[in-house]
């Protein structure tokens, strides 16, 4: 998606060879106008899939999911990362290793909010090693629901998450695919 | 706000005398159509305040803030709860005690995203003891920016956060004020 690529080239910062900081528009400060265009694009891509629910993961997947959901006219469910007194005891769970934080965390979704009949679209801000997507897909499978695919804002295509998930048969659609980052420059596929 | 009160009466669950579970529409599963109405309402309340930025806190404040920001046409910044390798070193920080989780956590906002000239509106899903709002207000103060007020979806008016903050001079506008909860029933002010 050209608009997103231009935004990345203009406002993202590359640190080393693997960190792409987009916290001025995507995951700390949110450029709502841009998110709106991304949400519309996800709708264009998945509009024929009869999506009944969008599933994402806290915290940085929530904004794009909420905005996109306006076009799909479906609820969003976000997986929670920590056990909370207020979360329902009856949950689907999955363990996710975060390479960014070098730690494994547990994600949880209340069983009430994903039903067997649901056609679920996963949305998230980043795809790198694919562990978060795998965890979410696992939860959808546990629920007996249908995963129609995953919409990703930025895929780090130089890591193997996207490749592995596509080989496993998941439909993964990324709005920007980063081929590599070198000397502070982002090169798209 | 009548629509919200009806939704609470219909879909929220009361546990004991102080837990109000709204995870089927506000903070786990998100009713995007409802959030849109809440966002419009916040805009009606604060539209003359020349807001330049909406500040919230991850995770459950993000969705309502992103949706409301479409009406204000301003960016959202969400305070992060944990230190992260990808967060900028230059941050404003504040410590917040969570009565729900019985723990103190640190919230952080990159200094780049709140400027002295900013007129900041805080939005959040709940107000109880007011610790999160105080932490966010502290960050705005540190930045030398102007806090125009706080918009809250549900205020637990039987706890003292709203009272204390209003006495301190903060404009706090809550879309639903819960006076008390007893025998599983929510009673509004």
PDB file of C-alpha atoms in Angstrom, chain A:
ATOM      1  CA  UNK A   1       0.000   0.000   0.000  1.00  0.00           C
ATOM      2  CA  UNK A   2       1.708   3.103  -1.306  1.00  0.00           C
ATOM      3  CA  UNK A   3       0.420   5.570   1.329  1.00  0.00           C
ATOM      4  CA  UNK A   4       1.762   3.374   4.126  1.00  0.00           C
ATOM      5  CA  UNK A   5       5.119   2.836   2.449  1.00  0.00           C
ATOM      6  CA  UNK A   6       5.528   6.584   2.008  1.00  0.00           C
ATOM      7  CA  UNK A   7       4.655   7.117   5.663  1.00  0.00           C
ATOM      8  CA  UNK A   8       7.216   4.526   6.734  1.00  0.00           C
ATOM      9  CA  UNK A   9       9.911   6.082   4.548  1.00  0.00           C
ATOM     10  CA  UNK A  10       9.079   9.519   5.915  1.00  0.00           C
ATOM     11  CA  UNK A  11       8.461   8.850   9.618  1.00  0.00           C
ATOM     12  CA  UNK A  12       9.775   5.433  10.697  1.00  0.00           C
ATOM     13  CA  UNK A  13      13.205   5.067  12.233  1.00  0.00           C
ATOM     14  CA  UNK A  14      15.486   2.128  11.628  1.00  0.00           C
ATOM     15  CA  UNK A  15      17.652   0.993  14.524  1.00  0.00           C
ATOM     16  CA  UNK A  16      20.272  -1.556  13.611  1.00  0.00           C
ATOM     17  CA  UNK A  17      19.138  -4.228  11.176  1.00  0.00           C
ATOM     18  CA  UNK A  18      15.951  -5.396  12.786  1.00  0.00           C
ATOM     19  CA  UNK A  19      14.169  -2.674  14.767  1.00  0.00           C
ATOM     20  CA  UNK A  20      11.722  -0.490  12.884  1.00  0.00           C
ATOM     21  CA  UNK A  21      10.341   2.199  15.157  1.00  0.00           C
ATOM     22  CA  UNK A  22       6.927   3.409  14.056  1.00  0.00           C
ATOM     23  CA  UNK A  23       5.863   4.757  17.408  1.00  0.00           C
ATOM     24  CA  UNK A  24       5.046   8.174  16.004  1.00  0.00           C
ATOM     25  CA  UNK A  25       2.123   6.868  13.952  1.00  0.00           C
ATOM     26  CA  UNK A  26       1.340   3.219  14.710  1.00  0.00           C
ATOM     27  CA  UNK A  27       2.058   2.002  18.208  1.00  0.00           C
ATOM     28  CA  UNK A  28       2.523   4.809  20.711  1.00  0.00           C
ATOM     29  CA  UNK A  29       1.207   7.907  18.999  1.00  0.00           C
ATOM     30  CA  UNK A  30      -1.570   6.936  16.579  1.00  0.00           C
ATOM     31  CA  UNK A  31      -2.163   8.707  13.271  1.00  0.00           C
ATOM     32  CA  UNK A  32      -5.896   8.136  13.146  1.00  0.00           C
ATOM     33  CA  UNK A  33      -6.338   9.399   9.598  1.00  0.00           C
ATOM     34  CA  UNK A  34      -3.724   6.903   8.401  1.00  0.00           C
ATOM     35  CA  UNK A  35      -5.288   4.101  10.467  1.00  0.00           C
ATOM     36  CA  UNK A  36      -8.560   4.876   8.766  1.00  0.00           C
ATOM     37  CA  UNK A  37      -6.999   4.347   5.341  1.00  0.00           C
ATOM     38  CA  UNK A  38      -5.406   1.108   6.558  1.00  0.00           C
ATOM     39  CA  UNK A  39      -8.748  -0.040   7.957  1.00  0.00           C
ATOM     40  CA  UNK A  40     -10.455   0.626   4.616  1.00  0.00           C
ATOM     41  CA  UNK A  41      -7.714  -1.306   2.842  1.00  0.00           C
ATOM     42  CA  UNK A  42      -8.167  -4.334   5.099  1.00  0.00           C
ATOM     43  CA  UNK A  43     -11.877  -4.146   4.339  1.00  0.00           C
ATOM     44  CA  UNK A  44     -11.191  -4.100   0.592  1.00  0.00           C
ATOM     45  CA  UNK A  45      -8.984  -7.177   0.950  1.00  0.00           C
ATOM     46  CA  UNK A  46     -11.263  -9.246   3.196  1.00  0.00           C
ATOM     47  CA  UNK A  47     -14.743  -7.898   2.455  1.00  0.00           C
ATOM     48  CA  UNK A  48     -15.915 -11.085   0.697  1.00  0.00           C
ATOM     49  CA  UNK A  49     -14.938 -13.331   3.596  1.00  0.00           C
ATOM     50  CA  UNK A  50     -18.138 -12.799   5.611  1.00  0.00           C
ATOM     51  CA  UNK A  51     -16.070 -11.880   8.660  1.00  0.00           C
ATOM     52  CA  UNK A  52     -18.072 -11.961  11.899  1.00  0.00           C
ATOM     53  CA  UNK A  53     -15.322 -10.977  14.334  1.00  0.00           C
ATOM     54  CA  UNK A  54     -11.920  -9.309  14.375  1.00  0.00           C
ATOM     55  CA  UNK A  55      -9.373 -10.784  16.783  1.00  0.00           C
ATOM     56  CA  UNK A  56      -6.249  -8.932  17.844  1.00  0.00           C
ATOM     57  CA  UNK A  57      -3.857  -8.708  20.755  1.00  0.00           C
ATOM     58  CA  UNK A  58      -3.303  -5.947  23.243  1.00  0.00           C
ATOM     59  CA  UNK A  59      -2.041  -3.293  23.081  1.00  0.00           C
ATOM     60  CA  UNK A  60      -0.838  -2.134  19.679  1.00  0.00           C
ATOM     61  CA  UNK A  61      -3.313  -4.158  17.623  1.00  0.00           C
ATOM     62  CA  UNK A  62      -6.346  -2.573  19.261  1.00  0.00           C
ATOM     63  CA  UNK A  63      -6.462   0.783  17.492  1.00  0.00           C
ATOM     64  CA  UNK A  64      -6.188  -0.523  13.925  1.00  0.00           C
ATOM     65  CA  UNK A  65      -8.699  -3.262  14.739  1.00  0.00           C
ATOM     66  CA  UNK A  66     -11.242  -0.840  16.226  1.00  0.00           C
ATOM     67  CA  UNK A  67     -10.939   1.482  13.234  1.00  0.00           C
ATOM     68  CA  UNK A  68     -11.107  -1.351  10.677  1.00  0.00           C
ATOM     69  CA  UNK A  69     -14.098  -2.909  12.444  1.00  0.00           C
ATOM     70  CA  UNK A  70     -16.165   0.136  11.536  1.00  0.00           C
ATOM     71  CA  UNK A  71     -16.013  -0.986   7.913  1.00  0.00           C
ATOM     72  CA  UNK A  72     -16.660  -4.666   8.633  1.00  0.00           C
ATOM     73  CA  UNK A  73     -19.415  -3.756  11.110  1.00  0.00           C
ATOM     74  CA  UNK A  74     -18.352  -6.525  13.476  1.00  0.00           C
ATOM     75  CA  UNK A  75     -17.092  -6.599  17.073  1.00  0.00           C
ATOM     76  CA  UNK A  76     -13.410  -6.695  17.972  1.00  0.00           C
ATOM     77  CA  UNK A  77     -12.019  -9.074  20.576  1.00  0.00           C
ATOM     78  CA  UNK A  78      -8.566  -8.409  21.902  1.00  0.00           C
ATOM     79  CA  UNK A  79      -6.527 -11.149  23.570  1.00  0.00           C
ATOM     80  CA  UNK A  80      -5.218 -10.119  26.961  1.00  0.00           C
ATOM     81  CA  UNK A  81      -1.632 -10.672  27.884  1.00  0.00           C
ATOM     82  CA  UNK A  82      -1.858 -11.129  31.640  1.00  0.00           C
ATOM     83  CA  UNK A  83      -4.105 -12.868  34.069  1.00  0.00           C
ATOM     84  CA  UNK A  84      -6.509 -10.311  35.512  1.00  0.00           C
ATOM     85  CA  UNK A  85      -8.969 -10.532  38.355  1.00  0.00           C
ATOM     86  CA  UNK A  86     -11.628  -9.220  35.996  1.00  0.00           C
ATOM     87  CA  UNK A  87     -11.065 -11.643  33.163  1.00  0.00           C
ATOM     88  CA  UNK A  88     -13.439 -14.518  32.899  1.00  0.00           C
ATOM     89  CA  UNK A  89     -12.206 -17.807  34.292  1.00  0.00           C
ATOM     90  CA  UNK A  90     -13.342 -19.581  31.169  1.00  0.00           C
ATOM     91  CA  UNK A  91     -10.690 -18.664  28.645  1.00  0.00           C
ATOM     92  CA  UNK A  92      -8.821 -20.012  25.652  1.00  0.00           C
ATOM     93  CA  UNK A  93      -5.098 -19.618  26.203  1.00  0.00           C
ATOM     94  CA  UNK A  94      -1.899 -19.738  24.248  1.00  0.00           C
ATOM     95  CA  UNK A  95       1.748 -18.991  25.039  1.00  0.00           C
ATOM     96  CA  UNK A  96       3.583 -16.511  22.831  1.00  0.00           C
ATOM     97  CA  UNK A  97       7.306 -15.832  22.752  1.00  0.00           C
ATOM     98  CA  UNK A  98       8.162 -12.192  22.127  1.00  0.00           C
ATOM     99  CA  UNK A  99      11.500 -11.657  20.424  1.00  0.00           C
ATOM    100  CA  UNK A 100      11.239  -7.918  21.070  1.00  0.00           C
ATOM    101  CA  UNK A 101      10.900  -8.421  24.800  1.00  0.00           C
ATOM    102  CA  UNK A 102      12.732 -11.769  24.965  1.00  0.00           C
ATOM    103  CA  UNK A 103      10.021 -13.266  27.121  1.00  0.00           C
ATOM    104  CA  UNK A 104       7.097 -15.663  26.896  1.00  0.00           C
ATOM    105  CA  UNK A 105       3.705 -14.344  27.806  1.00  0.00           C
ATOM    106  CA  UNK A 106       0.310 -15.974  27.946  1.00  0.00           C
ATOM    107  CA  UNK A 107      -2.587 -14.617  25.888  1.00  0.00           C
ATOM    108  CA  UNK A 108      -6.187 -15.209  26.872  1.00  0.00           C
ATOM    109  CA  UNK A 109      -9.564 -14.834  25.247  1.00  0.00           C
ATOM    110  CA  UNK A 110     -12.807 -15.453  27.071  1.00  0.00           C
ATOM    111  CA  UNK A 111     -14.650 -18.432  25.597  1.00  0.00           C
ATOM    112  CA  UNK A 112     -17.792 -16.327  25.406  1.00  0.00           C
ATOM    113  CA  UNK A 113     -16.416 -14.141  22.646  1.00  0.00           C
ATOM    114  CA  UNK A 114     -15.368 -16.640  20.007  1.00  0.00           C
ATOM    115  CA  UNK A 115     -18.009 -19.098  18.909  1.00  0.00           C
ATOM    116  CA  UNK A 116     -17.828 -22.080  16.599  1.00  0.00           C
ATOM    117  CA  UNK A 117     -19.877 -20.209  13.992  1.00  0.00           C
ATOM    118  CA  UNK A 118     -17.495 -17.239  13.919  1.00  0.00           C
ATOM    119  CA  UNK A 119     -15.478 -16.342  10.849  1.00  0.00           C
ATOM    120  CA  UNK A 120     -12.532 -14.587  12.412  1.00  0.00           C
ATOM    121  CA  UNK A 121     -10.125 -12.095  10.858  1.00  0.00           C
ATOM    122  CA  UNK A 122      -6.893 -11.508  12.782  1.00  0.00           C
ATOM    123  CA  UNK A 123      -5.442  -7.994  12.558  1.00  0.00           C
ATOM    124  CA  UNK A 124      -2.124  -6.847  13.998  1.00  0.00           C
ATOM    125  CA  UNK A 125       0.436  -4.101  13.591  1.00  0.00           C
ATOM    126  CA  UNK A 126       3.540  -6.226  12.972  1.00  0.00           C
ATOM    127  CA  UNK A 127       4.482  -9.637  11.697  1.00  0.00           C
ATOM    128  CA  UNK A 128       8.046 -10.772  12.309  1.00  0.00           C
ATOM    129  CA  UNK A 129       8.556 -14.289  13.647  1.00  0.00           C
ATOM    130  CA  UNK A 130       4.805 -14.852  13.667  1.00  0.00           C
ATOM    131  CA  UNK A 131       4.492 -16.060  17.244  1.00  0.00           C
ATOM    132  CA  UNK A 132       1.595 -13.741  18.133  1.00  0.00           C
ATOM    133  CA  UNK A 133      -0.328 -14.792  14.996  1.00  0.00           C
ATOM    134  CA  UNK A 134       0.280 -18.438  15.797  1.00  0.00           C
ATOM    135  CA  UNK A 135      -1.027 -17.913  19.314  1.00  0.00           C
ATOM    136  CA  UNK A 136      -4.160 -16.184  18.040  1.00  0.00           C
ATOM    137  CA  UNK A 137      -4.698 -18.864  15.368  1.00  0.00           C
ATOM    138  CA  UNK A 138      -4.387 -21.507  18.071  1.00  0.00           C
ATOM    139  CA  UNK A 139      -7.138 -19.815  20.080  1.00  0.00           C
ATOM    140  CA  UNK A 140      -9.434 -19.702  17.038  1.00  0.00           C
ATOM    141  CA  UNK A 141      -8.775 -23.384  16.419  1.00  0.00           C
ATOM    142  CA  UNK A 142      -9.485 -24.249  20.060  1.00  0.00           C
ATOM    143  CA  UNK A 143     -12.800 -22.407  19.723  1.00  0.00           C
ATOM    144  CA  UNK A 144     -13.648 -24.435  16.629  1.00  0.00           C
ATOM    145  CA  UNK A 145     -14.138 -21.196  14.700  1.00  0.00           C
ATOM    146  CA  UNK A 146     -12.950 -20.405  11.171  1.00  0.00           C
ATOM    147  CA  UNK A 147      -9.860 -18.285  10.614  1.00  0.00           C
ATOM    148  CA  UNK A 148     -10.393 -16.405   7.348  1.00  0.00           C
ATOM    149  CA  UNK A 149      -6.938 -14.844   7.364  1.00  0.00           C
ATOM    150  CA  UNK A 150      -4.613 -12.303   8.915  1.00  0.00           C
ATOM    151  CA  UNK A 151      -4.200  -8.651   8.018  1.00  0.00           C
ATOM    152  CA  UNK A 152      -0.874  -7.128   8.996  1.00  0.00           C
ATOM    153  CA  UNK A 153       0.180  -3.508   8.778  1.00  0.00           C
ATOM    154  CA  UNK A 154       3.937  -4.089   8.486  1.00  0.00           C
ATOM    155  CA  UNK A 155       5.554  -7.432   7.736  1.00  0.00           C
ATOM    156  CA  UNK A 156       9.266  -7.860   8.341  1.00  0.00           C
ATOM    157  CA  UNK A 157       9.648 -10.185   5.378  1.00  0.00           C
ATOM    158  CA  UNK A 158      13.315 -10.760   6.206  1.00  0.00           C
ATOM    159  CA  UNK A 159      12.153 -12.772   9.195  1.00  0.00           C
ATOM    160  CA  UNK A 160      10.415 -16.073   8.564  1.00  0.00           C
ATOM    161  CA  UNK A 161       7.029 -15.669  10.285  1.00  0.00           C
ATOM    162  CA  UNK A 162       5.060 -14.825   7.146  1.00  0.00           C
ATOM    163  CA  UNK A 163       6.700 -17.575   5.113  1.00  0.00           C
ATOM    164  CA  UNK A 164       6.041 -20.244   7.746  1.00  0.00           C
ATOM    165  CA  UNK A 165       2.421 -19.222   8.299  1.00  0.00           C
ATOM    166  CA  UNK A 166       1.656 -19.089   4.560  1.00  0.00           C
ATOM    167  CA  UNK A 167       3.217 -22.541   4.128  1.00  0.00           C
ATOM    168  CA  UNK A 168       0.909 -23.754   6.878  1.00  0.00           C
ATOM    169  CA  UNK A 169      -1.992 -22.482   4.763  1.00  0.00           C
ATOM    170  CA  UNK A 170      -2.836 -19.236   6.540  1.00  0.00           C
ATOM    171  CA  UNK A 171      -3.900 -16.362   4.301  1.00  0.00           C
ATOM    172  CA  UNK A 172      -1.609 -13.512   5.372  1.00  0.00           C
ATOM    173  CA  UNK A 173      -2.056 -10.078   3.774  1.00  0.00           C
ATOM    174  CA  UNK A 174       0.450  -7.384   4.700  1.00  0.00           C
ATOM    175  CA  UNK A 175       0.012  -3.754   3.706  1.00  0.00           C
ATOM    176  CA  UNK A 176       3.771  -3.148   3.664  1.00  0.00           C
ATOM    177  CA  UNK A 177       6.447  -5.839   3.368  1.00  0.00           C
ATOM    178  CA  UNK A 178       9.907  -4.833   4.464  1.00  0.00           C
ATOM    179  CA  UNK A 179      12.525  -6.812   2.529  1.00  0.00           C
ATOM    180  CA  UNK A 180      15.468  -5.494   4.504  1.00  0.00           C
ATOM    181  CA  UNK A 181      16.791  -2.565   6.485  1.00  0.00           C
ATOM    182  CA  UNK A 182      20.344  -1.364   6.036  1.00  0.00           C
ATOM    183  CA  UNK A 183      22.185   1.848   6.837  1.00  0.00           C
ATOM    184  CA  UNK A 184      19.013   3.236   8.338  1.00  0.00           C
ATOM    185  CA  UNK A 185      17.065   2.732   5.099  1.00  0.00           C
ATOM    186  CA  UNK A 186      13.935   0.608   4.671  1.00  0.00           C
ATOM    187  CA  UNK A 187      13.756  -1.416   1.468  1.00  0.00           C
ATOM    188  CA  UNK A 188      10.359  -2.872   0.559  1.00  0.00           C
ATOM    189  CA  UNK A 189       9.725  -6.080  -1.355  1.00  0.00           C
TER     190      UNK A 189
END
